[in-house]
CSV table of C-alpha atoms in Angstrom, one decimal:
chain,number,residue,atom,x,y,z
K,385,MET,CA,-34.9,3.3,14.3
K,386,THR,CA,-32.5,0.5,15.3
K,387,LEU,CA,-28.7,0.5,15.2
K,388,SER,CA,-28.7,-1.9,12.3
K,389,ASP,CA,-30.8,0.6,10.3
K,390,VAL,CA,-28.2,3.3,10.8
K,391,VAL,CA,-25.5,0.9,9.8
K,392,TYR,CA,-27.4,0.0,6.5
K,393,VAL,CA,-27.8,3.7,5.8
K,394,CYS,CA,-24.0,4.3,6.3
K,395,LEU,CA,-23.2,1.3,4.1
K,396,GLY,CA,-25.5,2.5,1.3
K,397,LEU,CA,-24.1,6.0,1.4
K,398,GLY,CA,-20.6,4.7,1.5
K,399,ALA,CA,-21.1,2.5,-1.6
K,400,LEU,CA,-22.7,5.4,-3.5
K,401,GLY,CA,-20.0,7.8,-2.3
K,402,ALA,CA,-17.3,5.4,-3.5
K,403,ALA,CA,-18.8,5.5,-7.0
K,404,VAL,CA,-19.4,9.2,-7.2
K,405,LEU,CA,-16.7,10.9,-5.2
K,406,PRO,CA,-13.6,9.9,-7.4
K,407,ARG,CA,-15.1,11.9,-10.3
K,408,VAL,CA,-16.2,14.8,-8.1
K,409,VAL,CA,-12.8,15.3,-6.5
K,410,SER,CA,-10.6,14.3,-9.5
K,411,LYS,CA,-9.6,17.9,-10.4
K,412,ARG,CA,-9.6,19.2,-6.8
K,413,PRO,CA,-7.0,19.1,-4.0
K,414,LEU,CA,-9.1,16.4,-2.3
K,415,SER,CA,-9.2,12.6,-2.4
K,416,LEU,CA,-11.7,9.9,-1.7
K,417,PRO,CA,-9.8,8.7,1.4
K,418,MET,CA,-10.0,12.3,2.8
K,419,VAL,CA,-13.7,12.4,2.4
K,420,PHE,CA,-14.4,9.1,4.1
K,421,LEU,CA,-11.9,9.8,6.9
K,422,ALA,CA,-13.7,13.1,7.6
K,423,ALA,CA,-17.1,11.3,7.4
K,424,GLY,CA,-15.9,8.8,10.1
K,425,VAL,CA,-14.8,11.6,12.3
K,426,LEU,CA,-18.1,13.5,11.9
K,427,ILE,CA,-20.3,10.4,12.5
K,428,GLU,CA,-18.4,9.6,15.7
K,429,LEU,CA,-19.0,13.1,16.9
K,430,LEU,CA,-22.7,13.0,16.2
K,431,PRO,CA,-25.1,11.3,18.7
K,432,VAL,CA,-26.2,8.5,16.3
K,433,GLY,CA,-24.7,5.6,18.1
K,434,VAL,CA,-22.7,4.0,15.3
K,435,PRO,CA,-20.3,1.5,16.9
K,436,SER,CA,-16.6,2.2,16.5
K,437,VAL,CA,-13.9,-0.4,15.9
K,438,ASP,CA,-11.1,-0.7,18.5
K,439,PRO,CA,-8.1,-2.3,16.8
K,440,VAL,CA,-6.8,-3.6,20.1
K,441,ARG,CA,-10.0,-5.4,21.1
K,442,HIS,CA,-11.0,-6.2,17.5
K,443,ARG,CA,-7.5,-7.0,16.4
K,444,LEU,CA,-8.3,-10.1,14.3
K,445,TRP,CA,-11.1,-8.4,12.4
K,446,VAL,CA,-8.8,-5.4,11.6
K,447,GLU,CA,-6.0,-7.7,10.5
K,448,HIS,CA,-8.1,-9.6,8.0
K,449,ALA,CA,-10.0,-6.5,6.7
K,450,THR,CA,-6.8,-4.6,6.0
K,451,GLU,CA,-5.2,-7.7,4.6
K,452,LEU,CA,-8.0,-8.1,2.1
K,453,CYS,CA,-7.8,-4.5,1.0
K,454,VAL,CA,-4.1,-4.6,0.5
K,455,ILE,CA,-4.0,-7.8,-1.6
K,456,VAL,CA,-6.8,-6.5,-3.9
K,457,SER,CA,-4.9,-3.2,-4.3
K,458,LEU,CA,-1.7,-5.0,-5.1
K,459,MET,CA,-3.3,-7.0,-7.9
K,460,GLY,CA,-4.7,-3.7,-9.3
K,461,ALA,CA,-1.4,-2.0,-9.1
K,462,GLY,CA,0.5,-4.8,-10.9
K,463,LEU,CA,-2.1,-5.1,-13.7
K,464,ALA,CA,-1.9,-1.3,-14.3
K,465,ILE,CA,1.9,-1.2,-14.9
K,466,ASP,CA,2.6,-1.0,-18.7
K,467,ARG,CA,6.4,-0.8,-18.4
K,468,PRO,CA,8.1,-4.2,-19.2
K,469,PHE,CA,10.2,-5.6,-16.4
K,470,ALA,CA,13.9,-4.8,-16.8
K,471,TRP,CA,16.6,-4.1,-14.2
K,472,ARG,CA,17.6,-0.7,-15.7
K,473,ARG,CA,14.1,0.5,-16.6
K,474,TRP,CA,13.0,-0.3,-13.0
K,475,SER,CA,16.2,1.3,-11.5
K,476,THR,CA,14.3,3.9,-9.5
K,477,THR,CA,12.2,1.2,-7.9
K,478,TRP,CA,15.2,-0.8,-6.8
K,479,ARG,CA,16.8,2.3,-5.3
K,480,LEU,CA,13.7,3.1,-3.3
K,481,LEU,CA,13.5,-0.5,-2.1
K,482,GLY,CA,17.2,-1.0,-1.4
K,483,ILE,CA,18.0,2.3,0.1
K,484,THR,CA,14.9,4.3,1.2
K,485,MET,CA,13.1,1.4,2.9
K,486,PRO,CA,15.8,0.0,5.2
K,487,LEU,CA,17.0,3.5,6.0
K,488,THR,CA,13.5,4.5,7.0
K,489,VAL,CA,13.1,1.5,9.2
K,490,ALA,CA,16.4,2.3,11.0
K,491,VAL,CA,15.8,6.0,11.4
K,492,VAL,CA,12.2,5.6,12.6
K,493,ALA,CA,13.3,2.9,15.1
K,494,LEU,CA,16.0,5.3,16.5
K,495,LEU,CA,13.4,8.1,16.8
K,496,ALA,CA,11.0,5.8,18.7
K,497,TRP,CA,13.8,4.5,20.9
K,498,GLY,CA,15.3,8.0,21.6
K,499,LEU,CA,12.2,10.3,21.7
K,500,LEU,CA,9.6,7.9,23.0
K,501,ASP,CA,11.8,5.8,25.2
K,502,TRP,CA,10.3,2.6,23.8
K,503,PRO,CA,12.2,-0.7,24.1
K,504,PRO,CA,14.1,-1.8,21.0
K,505,ALA,CA,11.6,-4.3,19.8
K,506,ALA,CA,8.7,-1.9,19.8
K,507,ALA,CA,10.8,0.8,18.2
K,508,LEU,CA,11.9,-1.5,15.5
K,509,LEU,CA,8.2,-2.5,14.9
K,510,LEU,CA,7.2,1.1,14.5
K,511,GLY,CA,10.0,1.5,11.9
K,512,ALA,CA,8.9,-1.6,10.0
K,513,VAL,CA,5.2,-0.6,10.1
K,514,LEU,CA,5.8,2.9,8.9
K,515,ALA,CA,8.5,2.1,6.3
K,516,PRO,CA,6.4,0.8,3.4
K,517,THR,CA,4.5,3.1,1.1
K,518,ASP,CA,0.9,2.2,0.5
K,519,PRO,CA,-0.7,0.9,-2.7
K,520,VAL,CA,-4.2,1.5,-1.4
K,521,LEU,CA,-4.2,5.2,-0.7
K,522,ALA,CA,-1.9,6.2,-3.6
K,523,GLY,CA,-4.6,6.3,-6.2
K,524,GLU,CA,-4.0,9.9,-7.1
K,525,VAL,CA,-0.3,9.3,-7.9
K,526,ARG,CA,-0.5,5.8,-9.3
K,527,VAL,CA,-0.2,4.9,-13.0
K,528,GLY,CA,-3.4,5.0,-15.0
K,529,GLU,CA,-5.4,2.1,-16.2
K,530,PRO,CA,-3.8,-0.5,-18.5
K,531,LEU,CA,-3.4,0.8,-22.0
K,532,ASP,CA,-4.0,4.4,-21.0
K,533,ALA,CA,-2.1,7.3,-22.4
K,534,GLU,CA,1.7,7.2,-22.1
K,535,ARG,CA,1.7,10.3,-19.8
K,536,ASP,CA,-0.2,8.2,-17.2
K,537,GLU,CA,3.0,6.2,-16.7
K,538,ASP,CA,5.7,8.8,-16.3
K,539,GLU,CA,8.6,8.2,-14.0
K,540,VAL,CA,6.9,9.6,-10.9
K,541,ARG,CA,3.7,7.6,-11.3
K,542,PHE,CA,5.7,4.4,-12.2
K,543,ALA,CA,8.2,4.8,-9.3
K,544,LEU,CA,5.5,5.3,-6.7
K,545,THR,CA,3.3,2.4,-8.0
K,546,SER,CA,6.0,-0.1,-8.3
K,547,GLU,CA,7.6,0.9,-5.0
K,548,ALA,CA,4.2,0.5,-3.2
K,549,GLY,CA,3.6,-2.8,-5.0
K,550,LEU,CA,6.9,-4.4,-3.9
K,551,ASN,CA,7.7,-2.9,-0.5
K,552,ASP,CA,4.4,-3.9,1.0
K,553,GLY,CA,5.7,-7.4,0.8
K,554,LEU,CA,9.3,-6.6,1.6
K,555,ALA,CA,8.3,-4.9,4.9
K,556,PHE,CA,7.5,-8.3,6.4
K,557,PRO,CA,11.1,-9.3,7.2
K,558,PHE,CA,11.5,-6.2,9.3
K,559,VAL,CA,8.2,-6.9,11.1
K,560,TYR,CA,9.4,-10.5,11.8
K,561,ALA,CA,12.7,-9.1,13.1
K,562,ALA,CA,10.8,-7.0,15.6
K,563,ILE,CA,8.8,-10.0,16.7
K,564,ALA,CA,11.9,-12.1,17.1
K,565,LEU,CA,13.6,-9.3,19.0
K,566,ALA,CA,10.6,-9.0,21.4
K,567,ALA,CA,10.7,-12.8,22.0
K,568,ALA,CA,14.5,-12.6,22.7
K,569,ALA,CA,14.0,-9.7,25.1
K,570,GLY,CA,11.4,-11.7,27.0
K,571,THR,CA,13.8,-14.7,27.6
K,572,GLY,CA,17.0,-12.8,28.0
K,573,TRP,CA,18.9,-10.9,25.4
K,574,SER,CA,20.4,-13.0,22.7
K,575,ALA,CA,21.4,-12.6,19.0
K,576,GLU,CA,20.9,-16.3,18.2
K,577,TRP,CA,17.6,-15.4,16.3
K,578,ILE,CA,19.4,-13.3,13.7
K,579,GLY,CA,20.8,-16.2,11.6
K,580,SER,CA,17.4,-18.0,11.5
K,581,TRP,CA,15.7,-14.7,10.7
K,582,ALA,CA,18.0,-13.9,7.8
K,583,LEU,CA,17.8,-17.4,6.3
K,584,THR,CA,14.0,-17.9,6.7
K,585,ASP,CA,12.3,-14.5,7.0
K,586,LEU,CA,14.5,-12.4,4.9
K,587,LEU,CA,15.6,-14.8,2.1
K,588,GLY,CA,13.5,-17.9,2.2
K,589,LYS,CA,10.0,-16.3,2.4
K,590,CYS,CA,10.9,-13.7,-0.2
K,591,ALA,CA,12.1,-16.4,-2.6
K,592,VAL,CA,8.9,-18.4,-2.1
K,593,GLY,CA,6.8,-15.3,-2.7
K,594,LEU,CA,8.6,-14.5,-5.9
K,595,ALA,CA,8.5,-18.1,-7.1
K,596,VAL,CA,4.8,-18.5,-6.4
K,597,GLY,CA,3.9,-15.2,-7.9
K,598,GLY,CA,5.9,-15.9,-11.1
K,599,GLY,CA,4.5,-19.5,-11.4
K,600,VAL,CA,0.9,-18.6,-10.7
K,601,GLY,CA,1.1,-15.6,-13.0
K,602,TRP,CA,2.6,-17.7,-15.8
K,603,VAL,CA,-0.1,-20.4,-15.6
K,604,LEU,CA,-2.9,-17.9,-15.4
K,605,GLY,CA,-1.5,-15.8,-18.2
K,606,TRP,CA,-1.3,-18.9,-20.4
K,607,MET,CA,-4.8,-19.9,-19.5
K,608,PHE,CA,-6.3,-16.4,-20.0
K,609,PHE,CA,-4.8,-15.7,-23.4
K,610,ARG,CA,-3.4,-18.9,-25.0
K,611,ALA,CA,-5.3,-21.9,-23.7
K,612,ARG,CA,-6.6,-24.1,-26.6
K,613,THR,CA,-9.9,-24.7,-24.9
K,614,ARG,CA,-12.1,-21.7,-25.3
K,615,ALA,CA,-13.8,-22.2,-21.9
K,616,LEU,CA,-10.4,-21.7,-20.3
K,617,ARG,CA,-9.4,-18.7,-22.4
K,618,LEU,CA,-11.1,-16.3,-20.0
K,619,SER,CA,-9.9,-13.2,-21.9
K,620,GLU,CA,-12.6,-13.9,-24.5
K,621,HIS,CA,-15.3,-13.8,-21.8
K,622,MET,CA,-14.2,-10.4,-20.3
K,623,GLU,CA,-15.3,-11.3,-16.7
K,624,GLY,CA,-13.6,-9.0,-14.2
K,625,PHE,CA,-14.2,-11.1,-11.0
K,626,VAL,CA,-11.5,-13.5,-12.3
K,627,ALA,CA,-9.1,-10.9,-10.8
K,628,LEU,CA,-10.2,-11.9,-7.3
K,629,GLY,CA,-9.6,-15.6,-8.2
K,630,ALA,CA,-6.0,-14.7,-9.3
K,631,THR,CA,-5.5,-12.6,-6.2
K,632,PHE,CA,-6.7,-15.2,-3.7
K,633,MET,CA,-5.0,-18.1,-5.4
K,634,SER,CA,-1.6,-16.4,-5.5
K,635,TYR,CA,-1.9,-15.1,-2.0
K,636,GLY,CA,-3.2,-18.4,-0.5
K,637,ILE,CA,-0.6,-20.6,-2.2
K,638,ALA,CA,2.3,-18.4,-1.1
K,639,GLU,CA,1.0,-18.3,2.5
K,640,VAL,CA,0.5,-22.1,2.6
K,641,LEU,CA,4.1,-22.5,1.5
K,642,HIS,CA,5.2,-20.0,4.1
K,643,GLY,CA,6.1,-17.3,1.7
K,644,TYR,CA,5.1,-13.7,1.5
K,645,GLY,CA,1.7,-13.5,-0.1
K,646,PHE,CA,1.8,-9.7,-0.7
K,647,LEU,CA,4.9,-10.1,-2.8
K,648,ALA,CA,3.4,-13.1,-4.7
K,649,VAL,CA,0.2,-11.2,-5.6
K,650,PHE,CA,2.0,-8.2,-7.1
K,651,VAL,CA,4.4,-10.5,-9.0
K,652,THR,CA,1.4,-12.5,-10.3
K,653,ALA,CA,-0.3,-9.4,-11.5
K,654,CYS,CA,2.9,-8.2,-13.3
K,655,VAL,CA,3.4,-11.6,-15.0
K,656,ILE,CA,-0.3,-11.8,-16.2
K,657,ARG,CA,0.2,-8.2,-17.5
K,658,ALA,CA,3.3,-9.3,-19.5
K,659,ALA,CA,1.5,-12.4,-20.9
K,660,GLU,CA,-0.4,-10.4,-23.5
K,661,ARG,CA,0.5,-6.8,-22.9
K,662,SER,CA,-1.9,-5.0,-25.3
K,663,HIS,CA,-5.0,-7.1,-24.6
K,664,GLY,CA,-8.1,-5.2,-23.4
K,665,TYR,CA,-8.8,-7.8,-20.8
K,666,HIS,CA,-6.3,-6.3,-18.5
K,667,LYS,CA,-8.4,-3.2,-18.3
K,668,VAL,CA,-11.5,-5.3,-17.3
K,669,LEU,CA,-9.5,-7.0,-14.6
K,670,HIS,CA,-8.1,-3.7,-13.3
K,671,GLU,CA,-11.4,-2.0,-13.2
K,672,PHE,CA,-13.0,-4.8,-11.2
K,673,THR,CA,-10.2,-4.7,-8.6
K,674,GLU,CA,-10.3,-1.0,-8.4
K,675,GLN,CA,-14.0,-1.1,-7.6
K,676,ILE,CA,-13.5,-3.6,-4.8
K,677,GLU,CA,-10.5,-1.7,-3.5
K,678,ARG,CA,-12.5,1.5,-3.5
K,679,LEU,CA,-15.3,0.0,-1.4
K,680,LEU,CA,-12.9,-1.5,1.1
K,681,THR,CA,-10.9,1.7,1.4
K,682,ALA,CA,-14.0,3.7,2.0
K,683,MET,CA,-15.1,1.3,4.8
K,684,LEU,CA,-11.7,1.2,6.5
K,685,LEU,CA,-11.0,5.0,6.3
K,686,PHE,CA,-14.5,5.6,7.7
K,687,LEU,CA,-13.7,3.3,10.7
K,688,LEU,CA,-10.3,4.8,11.1
K,689,GLY,CA,-11.9,8.3,11.4
K,690,GLY,CA,-14.2,7.0,14.1
K,691,TYR,CA,-11.4,5.3,16.0
K,692,LEU,CA,-9.3,8.5,15.9
K,693,VAL,CA,-12.1,10.4,17.8
K,694,ASP,CA,-13.2,7.5,20.0
K,695,SER,CA,-9.9,6.4,21.6
K,696,ALA,CA,-6.8,6.9,19.5
K,697,LEU,CA,-6.0,10.4,20.7
K,698,SER,CA,-6.3,9.5,24.3
K,699,ALA,CA,-3.2,7.3,24.0
K,700,LEU,CA,-1.2,9.8,21.9
K,701,THR,CA,1.6,11.8,23.4
K,702,TRP,CA,3.2,15.0,21.9
K,703,ALA,CA,6.4,13.0,21.4
K,704,GLY,CA,4.5,10.3,19.5
K,705,ALA,CA,2.8,12.9,17.3
K,706,PHE,CA,6.1,14.5,16.6
K,707,VAL,CA,7.6,11.2,15.5
K,708,GLY,CA,4.7,10.7,13.1
K,709,VAL,CA,5.2,14.1,11.5
K,710,LEU,CA,8.9,13.5,11.2
K,711,VAL,CA,8.3,10.3,9.3
K,712,LEU,CA,6.3,12.1,6.6
K,713,LEU,CA,8.1,15.5,6.4
K,714,VAL,CA,11.7,14.6,7.2
K,715,VAL,CA,12.6,10.9,7.1
K,716,ARG,CA,10.8,9.9,3.9
K,717,PRO,CA,11.9,13.0,1.9
K,718,LEU,CA,15.6,12.7,3.0
K,719,THR,CA,15.8,8.9,2.4
K,720,GLY,CA,13.9,9.1,-0.8
K,721,TRP,CA,16.1,11.9,-2.1
K,722,LEU,CA,19.2,10.0,-1.1
K,723,ALA,CA,18.0,6.9,-3.0
K,724,GLN,CA,17.7,8.9,-6.2
K,725,ALA,CA,21.0,10.7,-6.1
K,726,ARG,CA,23.0,10.6,-9.3
K,727,THR,CA,20.1,9.3,-11.4
K,728,ALA,CA,18.6,10.8,-14.6
K,729,VAL,CA,15.4,11.7,-12.9
K,730,ALA,CA,14.7,15.5,-13.0
K,731,LYS,CA,14.9,17.3,-9.7
K,732,LYS,CA,11.2,18.3,-9.6
K,733,GLU,CA,10.1,14.8,-10.4
K,734,ARG,CA,12.6,13.5,-7.8
K,735,ALA,CA,11.0,15.8,-5.2
K,736,VAL,CA,7.5,14.5,-5.9
K,737,VAL,CA,8.7,10.9,-5.5
K,738,THR,CA,10.3,11.7,-2.2
K,739,LEU,CA,7.4,13.6,-0.8
K,740,PHE,CA,4.7,11.1,-1.6
K,741,GLY,CA,5.7,8.3,0.7
K,742,ILE,CA,2.1,7.6,1.5
K,743,ARG,CA,1.3,5.6,4.7
K,744,GLY,CA,-1.9,3.8,4.9
K,745,ILE,CA,-3.8,0.5,5.1
K,746,GLY,CA,-0.6,-1.6,4.8
K,747,SER,CA,0.7,0.0,8.0
K,748,LEU,CA,-2.5,-0.9,9.8
K,749,PHE,CA,-2.3,-4.5,8.7
K,750,TYR,CA,1.3,-4.9,9.7
K,751,LEU,CA,0.7,-3.5,13.1
K,752,SER,CA,-2.4,-5.6,13.8
K,753,TYR,CA,-0.5,-8.7,12.6
K,754,ALA,CA,2.5,-8.1,14.8
K,755,LEU,CA,0.4,-7.4,17.9
K,756,GLY,CA,-1.2,-10.8,17.4
K,757,GLN,CA,2.2,-12.3,17.9
K,758,ASP,CA,3.5,-10.3,20.9
K,759,SER,CA,2.2,-7.5,23.1
K,760,PHE,CA,5.5,-5.5,22.7
K,761,GLY,CA,5.7,-4.6,26.4
K,762,GLY,CA,2.1,-3.5,26.7
K,763,LEU,CA,2.5,-0.7,24.2
K,764,GLU,CA,-0.4,-1.7,21.9
K,765,ARG,CA,-2.4,1.4,22.3
K,766,GLU,CA,0.6,3.7,22.1
K,767,LEU,CA,1.7,2.0,18.9
K,768,TRP,CA,-1.8,2.3,17.4
K,769,ALA,CA,-2.0,5.9,18.3
K,770,VAL,CA,1.2,6.9,16.6
K,771,VAL,CA,0.5,4.8,13.5
K,772,ALA,CA,-3.1,5.9,13.2
K,773,LEU,CA,-2.1,9.6,13.5
K,774,THR,CA,0.6,9.1,10.8
K,775,VAL,CA,-1.8,7.5,8.4
K,776,VAL,CA,-4.4,10.3,9.0
K,777,ILE,CA,-1.8,13.0,8.4
K,778,SER,CA,-0.7,11.2,5.3
K,779,VAL,CA,-4.2,10.9,4.0
K,780,VAL,CA,-4.8,14.7,4.5
K,781,LEU,CA,-1.4,15.9,3.4
K,782,HIS,CA,-0.9,13.8,0.4
K,783,GLY,CA,-4.6,14.1,-0.6
K,784,VAL,CA,-4.3,17.9,-0.7
K,785,MET,CA,-0.9,17.8,-2.5
K,786,ALA,CA,-1.5,15.0,-5.1
K,787,THR,CA,-3.7,16.7,-7.7
K,788,PRO,CA,-1.7,20.0,-7.8
K,789,ALA,CA,1.7,18.3,-7.8
K,790,ILE,CA,0.9,15.7,-10.5
K,791,GLY,CA,-1.0,18.4,-12.6
K,792,TYR,CA,2.1,20.6,-12.4
K,793,LEU,CA,4.4,17.9,-13.6
K,794,ASP,CA,2.0,17.0,-16.5
K,795,ARG,CA,1.9,20.7,-17.6
K,796,ARG,CA,5.7,20.9,-17.5
K,797,ARG,CA,5.9,17.7,-19.6
K,798,ASP,CA,3.3,19.0,-22.1
K,799,GLN,CA,5.2,22.3,-22.4
K,800,ALA,CA,8.5,20.5,-23.0
K,801,GLU,CA,6.9,18.3,-25.7
K,802,LEU,CA,5.5,21.4,-27.5
K,803,ALA,CA,8.8,23.2,-27.3
K,804,GLY,CA,10.5,20.1,-28.8
K,805,ARG,CA,8.1,20.1,-31.8
K,806,SER,CA,8.5,23.7,-32.5
């Protein structure tokens, strides 16, 4: 038996597991990410010789694998949202983006600077990396498939899905700020970079991402549903792989034009969804992206489990672990609750939104990308240790809590509807 034989066995079992497990764990306090993470840990502990991925040595591979997983997930999340775009109807989303996210960046950066004694650039990077919620691992708390029952897009599911879809792109300005700060620290402290950063990384690239996303979404929506030539009217052919074409086109054009591709992909998906809101083709596109996302997630979580056992824990300190726990149990709940103050969202629903600030594949991408631009004072392994542990805790904690929490809210909603009819 060769090493390649073992790898093929793992790949086969992973693909079958990605198809079977979601149905097996759907009513249990478990999740597919939890199972594959545990499998990665177990395989690494067994004497089978499966190679592990070191994100420092294999940084470029990790960057592109996580990048692919995130953009596919963003397309699926945007296609699933039934709620039409409106400033007031999306008010919870804007609050989470405008209040929770920047506050999380600032608080986590202060924790890393004060408790870990990291330089400001590395501390800011940790805040930027751990601030965005994740569209990949939030499957249990996301909205249902397009055209599913109305209960599958309640305020909790909608808020978490739309937040994850947008803040995975809006985290980039903070990552770039950390990179610029690291460069300034290496050449002598200076604040000259702030003006360029605000104009280019904060405003310019966001504007390009939004414009490309809207433009590509409009063109594809017209082509899918209203093109006069039947060969172009792809909604009549019901081919799901077209979702990948839309994803790659939107992402690639935005990146070529120096905009934020993550933002463009989610906006593209939302605009395509709005082009013909009740058409069954959206479900076909969403199901295809979900299948691809599931396979990629299974692979990445399996590798993360192996990395955790192989080398991540050796670089982790108690202070670093404490910061990771604080992010999930204190920082996100407090900033999330603050963002929803004085809103019409019920307290129990508000509590679920604040607690489910899931960290995942997006954080791994941002960290690998940033470390390709600067070494951040040689803290690569310490950064990876804190981020990897935070993601692992999030996978386990939110995986256990998701089904009971969402089930409880659904039962309360059903009881309220029955009481209203009687």
